[in-house]
C-alpha cells in the first residue's frame, strides 16, 4: 500500500501538467514519456507485477471464496484496462510528434482516464481486497511474501535496462 501513495502523488503531478497542456493547447512529449515510464515501470510492472506475479499467484493456491476470486479477477482486468490506456497514449504521442494534432485529444483523454481510474482502483485494493485476502495467509507466509516483494523490487531495475539494451541493439 506504500506504493499507492507514490502513485497518488504522481497522479496529482499528471493532473497539473494535463491542465497546463490543455491551457497551452499543446502536448509536452518529454513529460508524456516520463509519465508513461512511471506508470509502466512503477505502477504497472513493479506494483501490479508484485500483485499479479506474487500475491495473486499465491492466492490462487488458497481455497478462496467465490467473491474474493472475482474481486481478484476484477483487479487483473483493471490492470489490463490501465495498460491499454497507456498503450493508447504512447501510440497517440508518436502520432502527435509526427504532426497529427488530433492525437492531442487521445493523449489528454488517456491521461484523464488514468487520473480518474487509479483512485478507485487503489481504494478497492487498500480498503477491501488486501485486508480481506490477508486472512488466507499465515504470518510466516506473509513474511515470505514480503521477502519476495523485496527481491522483485531489486531485480526490477535490471530487468528494465536489460530490455532497453536489447531493444536498442535490434
Short mmCIF file of the C-alpha atoms (twelve columns), coordinates in Angstrom:
data_MODEL
# 
_entry.id   MODEL 
# 
loop_
_atom_site.group_PDB 
_atom_site.id 
_atom_site.type_symbol 
_atom_site.label_atom_id 
_atom_site.label_alt_id 
_atom_site.label_comp_id 
_atom_site.label_asym_id 
_atom_site.label_seq_id 
_atom_site.Cartn_x 
_atom_site.Cartn_y 
_atom_site.Cartn_z 
_atom_site.pdbx_PDB_model_num 
ATOM 1   C CA . UNK A 1   0.000   0.000   0.000   1 
ATOM 2   C CA . UNK A 2   3.004   2.288   0.440   1 
ATOM 3   C CA . UNK A 3   3.464   2.210   -3.324  1 
ATOM 4   C CA . UNK A 4   -0.070  3.523   -3.729  1 
ATOM 5   C CA . UNK A 5   0.911   6.765   -2.007  1 
ATOM 6   C CA . UNK A 6   3.617   7.491   -4.605  1 
ATOM 7   C CA . UNK A 7   1.225   6.635   -7.434  1 
ATOM 8   C CA . UNK A 8   -1.291  9.080   -5.955  1 
ATOM 9   C CA . UNK A 9   1.378   11.806  -5.826  1 
ATOM 10  C CA . UNK A 10  2.267   11.176  -9.469  1 
ATOM 11  C CA . UNK A 11  -1.404  11.375  -10.438 1 
ATOM 12  C CA . UNK A 12  -1.507  14.834  -8.854  1 
ATOM 13  C CA . UNK A 13  1.524   15.844  -10.937 1 
ATOM 14  C CA . UNK A 14  -0.061  14.420  -14.092 1 
ATOM 15  C CA . UNK A 15  -3.308  16.257  -13.349 1 
ATOM 16  C CA . UNK A 16  -1.499  19.598  -13.026 1 
ATOM 17  C CA . UNK A 17  0.529   19.019  -16.179 1 
ATOM 18  C CA . UNK A 18  -2.564  17.992  -18.154 1 
ATOM 19  C CA . UNK A 19  -4.226  21.266  -17.159 1 
ATOM 20  C CA . UNK A 20  -1.186  23.202  -18.394 1 
ATOM 21  C CA . UNK A 21  -1.114  21.259  -21.662 1 
ATOM 22  C CA . UNK A 22  -4.812  21.950  -22.154 1 
ATOM 23  C CA . UNK A 23  -4.326  25.679  -21.469 1 
ATOM 24  C CA . UNK A 24  -1.480  25.839  -23.983 1 
ATOM 25  C CA . UNK A 25  -3.312  23.532  -26.398 1 
ATOM 26  C CA . UNK A 26  -0.128  21.549  -26.913 1 
ATOM 27  C CA . UNK A 27  1.397   18.351  -25.612 1 
ATOM 28  C CA . UNK A 28  4.731   18.099  -23.815 1 
ATOM 29  C CA . UNK A 29  6.170   14.886  -25.323 1 
ATOM 30  C CA . UNK A 30  9.016   14.749  -22.773 1 
ATOM 31  C CA . UNK A 31  6.545   14.872  -19.900 1 
ATOM 32  C CA . UNK A 32  4.407   12.210  -21.608 1 
ATOM 33  C CA . UNK A 33  7.483   9.973   -21.844 1 
ATOM 34  C CA . UNK A 34  8.172   10.491  -18.127 1 
ATOM 35  C CA . UNK A 35  4.567   9.870   -17.115 1 
ATOM 36  C CA . UNK A 36  4.353   6.745   -19.273 1 
ATOM 37  C CA . UNK A 37  7.652   5.486   -17.876 1 
ATOM 38  C CA . UNK A 38  6.372   5.984   -14.325 1 
ATOM 39  C CA . UNK A 39  3.055   4.258   -14.991 1 
ATOM 40  C CA . UNK A 40  4.609   1.390   -16.948 1 
ATOM 41  C CA . UNK A 41  7.636   0.807   -14.736 1 
ATOM 42  C CA . UNK A 42  6.489   1.753   -11.269 1 
ATOM 43  C CA . UNK A 43  2.697   1.444   -11.207 1 
ATOM 44  C CA . UNK A 44  2.366   -1.452  -13.617 1 
ATOM 45  C CA . UNK A 45  5.486   -3.575  -13.789 1 
ATOM 46  C CA . UNK A 46  6.684   -3.020  -10.232 1 
ATOM 47  C CA . UNK A 47  3.446   -2.582  -8.286  1 
ATOM 48  C CA . UNK A 48  0.945   -4.555  -10.369 1 
ATOM 49  C CA . UNK A 49  3.727   -7.030  -11.099 1 
ATOM 50  C CA . UNK A 50  4.099   -7.885  -7.432  1 
ATOM 51  C CA . UNK A 51  0.349   -8.259  -7.119  1 
ATOM 52  C CA . UNK A 52  -0.064  -10.463 -10.179 1 
ATOM 53  C CA . UNK A 53  3.203   -12.420 -10.082 1 
ATOM 54  C CA . UNK A 54  3.362   -12.987 -6.323  1 
ATOM 55  C CA . UNK A 55  0.225   -12.121 -4.335  1 
ATOM 56  C CA . UNK A 56  -2.358  -13.334 -6.849  1 
ATOM 57  C CA . UNK A 57  -0.243  -16.388 -7.674  1 
ATOM 58  C CA . UNK A 58  -0.193  -17.343 -4.006  1 
ATOM 59  C CA . UNK A 59  -3.888  -16.554 -3.550  1 
ATOM 60  C CA . UNK A 60  -4.765  -18.895 -6.419  1 
ATOM 61  C CA . UNK A 61  -3.330  -21.722 -4.318  1 
ATOM 62  C CA . UNK A 62  -5.742  -20.920 -1.485  1 
ATOM 63  C CA . UNK A 63  -9.331  -22.015 -1.019  1 
ATOM 64  C CA . UNK A 64  -10.738 -18.571 -1.719  1 
ATOM 65  C CA . UNK A 65  -14.386 -17.633 -1.658  1 
ATOM 66  C CA . UNK A 66  -16.081 -17.017 -4.994  1 
ATOM 67  C CA . UNK A 67  -16.415 -13.339 -4.092  1 
ATOM 68  C CA . UNK A 68  -12.692 -12.980 -3.349  1 
ATOM 69  C CA . UNK A 69  -11.734 -14.809 -6.565  1 
ATOM 70  C CA . UNK A 70  -13.999 -12.492 -8.529  1 
ATOM 71  C CA . UNK A 71  -12.523 -9.432  -6.810  1 
ATOM 72  C CA . UNK A 72  -9.031  -10.636 -7.733  1 
ATOM 73  C CA . UNK A 73  -10.039 -11.145 -11.364 1 
ATOM 74  C CA . UNK A 74  -11.608 -7.692  -11.390 1 
ATOM 75  C CA . UNK A 75  -8.282  -6.228  -10.260 1 
ATOM 76  C CA . UNK A 76  -6.428  -8.094  -13.023 1 
ATOM 77  C CA . UNK A 77  -8.955  -6.759  -15.535 1 
ATOM 78  C CA . UNK A 78  -8.418  -3.253  -14.182 1 
ATOM 79  C CA . UNK A 79  -4.654  -3.633  -14.595 1 
ATOM 80  C CA . UNK A 80  -5.261  -4.618  -18.231 1 
ATOM 81  C CA . UNK A 81  -7.517  -1.598  -18.674 1 
ATOM 82  C CA . UNK A 82  -4.757  0.725   -17.419 1 
ATOM 83  C CA . UNK A 83  -2.222  -0.967  -19.733 1 
ATOM 84  C CA . UNK A 84  -4.495  -0.368  -22.707 1 
ATOM 85  C CA . UNK A 85  -4.895  3.307   -21.852 1 
ATOM 86  C CA . UNK A 86  -1.125  3.725   -21.550 1 
ATOM 87  C CA . UNK A 87  -0.639  1.963   -24.892 1 
ATOM 88  C CA . UNK A 88  -3.137  4.338   -26.485 1 
ATOM 89  C CA . UNK A 89  -1.255  7.317   -25.011 1 
ATOM 90  C CA . UNK A 90  2.057   6.010   -26.372 1 
ATOM 91  C CA . UNK A 91  0.609   5.498   -29.848 1 
ATOM 92  C CA . UNK A 92  -1.027  8.924   -29.828 1 
ATOM 93  C CA . UNK A 93  2.215   10.544  -28.654 1 
ATOM 94  C CA . UNK A 94  4.021   9.065   -31.669 1 
ATOM 95  C CA . UNK A 95  1.360   10.493  -33.970 1 
ATOM 96  C CA . UNK A 96  1.466   13.864  -32.231 1 
ATOM 97  C CA . UNK A 97  5.222   14.314  -32.650 1 
ATOM 98  C CA . UNK A 98  4.801   13.428  -36.346 1 
ATOM 99  C CA . UNK A 99  2.402   16.351  -36.692 1 
ATOM 100 C CA . UNK A 100 -1.021  14.804  -36.055 1 
ATOM 101 C CA . UNK A 101 -2.640  17.442  -33.844 1 
ATOM 102 C CA . UNK A 102 -5.757  15.282  -33.415 1 
ATOM 103 C CA . UNK A 103 -3.685  12.885  -31.284 1 
ATOM 104 C CA . UNK A 104 -3.632  15.585  -28.597 1 
ATOM 105 C CA . UNK A 105 -7.201  14.678  -27.615 1 
ATOM 106 C CA . UNK A 106 -6.332  10.988  -27.262 1 
ATOM 107 C CA . UNK A 107 -3.368  11.828  -25.043 1 
ATOM 108 C CA . UNK A 108 -5.325  14.210  -22.811 1 
ATOM 109 C CA . UNK A 109 -8.303  11.848  -22.595 1 
ATOM 110 C CA . UNK A 110 -5.990  8.941   -21.779 1 
ATOM 111 C CA . UNK A 111 -4.223  10.829  -19.022 1 
ATOM 112 C CA . UNK A 112 -7.561  11.985  -17.609 1 
ATOM 113 C CA . UNK A 113 -8.795  8.367   -17.711 1 
ATOM 114 C CA . UNK A 114 -5.776  7.266   -15.646 1 
ATOM 115 C CA . UNK A 115 -6.305  10.137  -13.207 1 
ATOM 116 C CA . UNK A 116 -9.907  9.082   -12.656 1 
ATOM 117 C CA . UNK A 117 -9.237  5.315   -12.740 1 
ATOM 118 C CA . UNK A 118 -6.443  4.921   -10.206 1 
ATOM 119 C CA . UNK A 119 -8.052  6.416   -7.067  1 
ATOM 120 C CA . UNK A 120 -10.952 3.941   -7.167  1 
ATOM 121 C CA . UNK A 121 -8.635  1.073   -8.002  1 
ATOM 122 C CA . UNK A 122 -6.317  1.982   -5.129  1 
ATOM 123 C CA . UNK A 123 -9.250  2.363   -2.747  1 
ATOM 124 C CA . UNK A 124 -10.539 -1.080  -3.736  1 
ATOM 125 C CA . UNK A 125 -7.149  -2.653  -3.028  1 
ATOM 126 C CA . UNK A 126 -6.350  -0.721  0.179   1 
ATOM 127 C CA . UNK A 127 -9.732  -0.831  1.876   1 
ATOM 128 C CA . UNK A 128 -11.312 -4.026  0.572   1 
ATOM 129 C CA . UNK A 129 -9.143  -6.562  -1.240  1 
ATOM 130 C CA . UNK A 130 -5.879  -6.505  0.720   1 
ATOM 131 C CA . UNK A 131 -7.448  -6.585  4.207   1 
ATOM 132 C CA . UNK A 132 -9.915  -9.325  3.218   1 
ATOM 133 C CA . UNK A 133 -7.414  -11.596 1.480   1 
ATOM 134 C CA . UNK A 134 -4.717  -11.261 4.126   1 
ATOM 135 C CA . UNK A 135 -6.708  -13.786 6.173   1 
ATOM 136 C CA . UNK A 136 -5.765  -16.524 3.704   1 
ATOM 137 C CA . UNK A 137 -2.125  -16.395 4.778   1 
ATOM 138 C CA . UNK A 138 -0.246  -17.291 7.927   1 
ATOM 139 C CA . UNK A 139 2.164   -14.771 9.437   1 
ATOM 140 C CA . UNK A 140 5.056   -16.829 8.067   1 
ATOM 141 C CA . UNK A 141 3.578   -16.843 4.564   1 
ATOM 142 C CA . UNK A 142 3.090   -13.074 4.696   1 
ATOM 143 C CA . UNK A 143 6.712   -12.586 5.788   1 
ATOM 144 C CA . UNK A 144 7.906   -14.830 2.946   1 
ATOM 145 C CA . UNK A 145 5.792   -12.846 0.515   1 
ATOM 146 C CA . UNK A 146 7.297   -9.575  1.742   1 
ATOM 147 C CA . UNK A 147 10.776  -11.028 1.205   1 
ATOM 148 C CA . UNK A 148 9.762   -11.998 -2.320  1 
ATOM 149 C CA . UNK A 149 8.424   -8.459  -2.906  1 
ATOM 150 C CA . UNK A 150 11.814  -7.031  -1.888  1 
ATOM 151 C CA . UNK A 151 13.609  -9.429  -4.229  1 
ATOM 152 C CA . UNK A 152 11.204  -8.493  -7.038  1 
ATOM 153 C CA . UNK A 153 11.999  -4.804  -6.496  1 
ATOM 154 C CA . UNK A 154 15.757  -5.405  -6.501  1 
ATOM 155 C CA . UNK A 155 15.577  -7.265  -9.809  1 
ATOM 156 C CA . UNK A 156 13.233  -4.760  -11.468 1 
ATOM 157 C CA . UNK A 157 15.873  -2.201  -12.406 1 
ATOM 158 C CA . UNK A 158 17.988  -4.886  -14.058 1 
ATOM 159 C CA . UNK A 159 15.004  -6.201  -15.993 1 
ATOM 160 C CA . UNK A 160 14.152  -2.721  -17.256 1 
ATOM 161 C CA . UNK A 161 17.592  -1.872  -18.513 1 
ATOM 162 C CA . UNK A 162 18.380  -5.296  -19.967 1 
ATOM 163 C CA . UNK A 163 15.200  -4.888  -22.012 1 
ATOM 164 C CA . UNK A 164 16.288  -1.387  -23.092 1 
ATOM 165 C CA . UNK A 165 19.700  -2.585  -24.251 1 
ATOM 166 C CA . UNK A 166 18.082  -5.471  -26.134 1 
ATOM 167 C CA . UNK A 167 15.634  -3.139  -27.847 1 
ATOM 168 C CA . UNK A 168 18.348  -0.657  -28.790 1 
ATOM 169 C CA . UNK A 169 20.578  -3.452  -30.108 1 
ATOM 170 C CA . UNK A 170 17.928  -4.725  -32.509 1 
# 
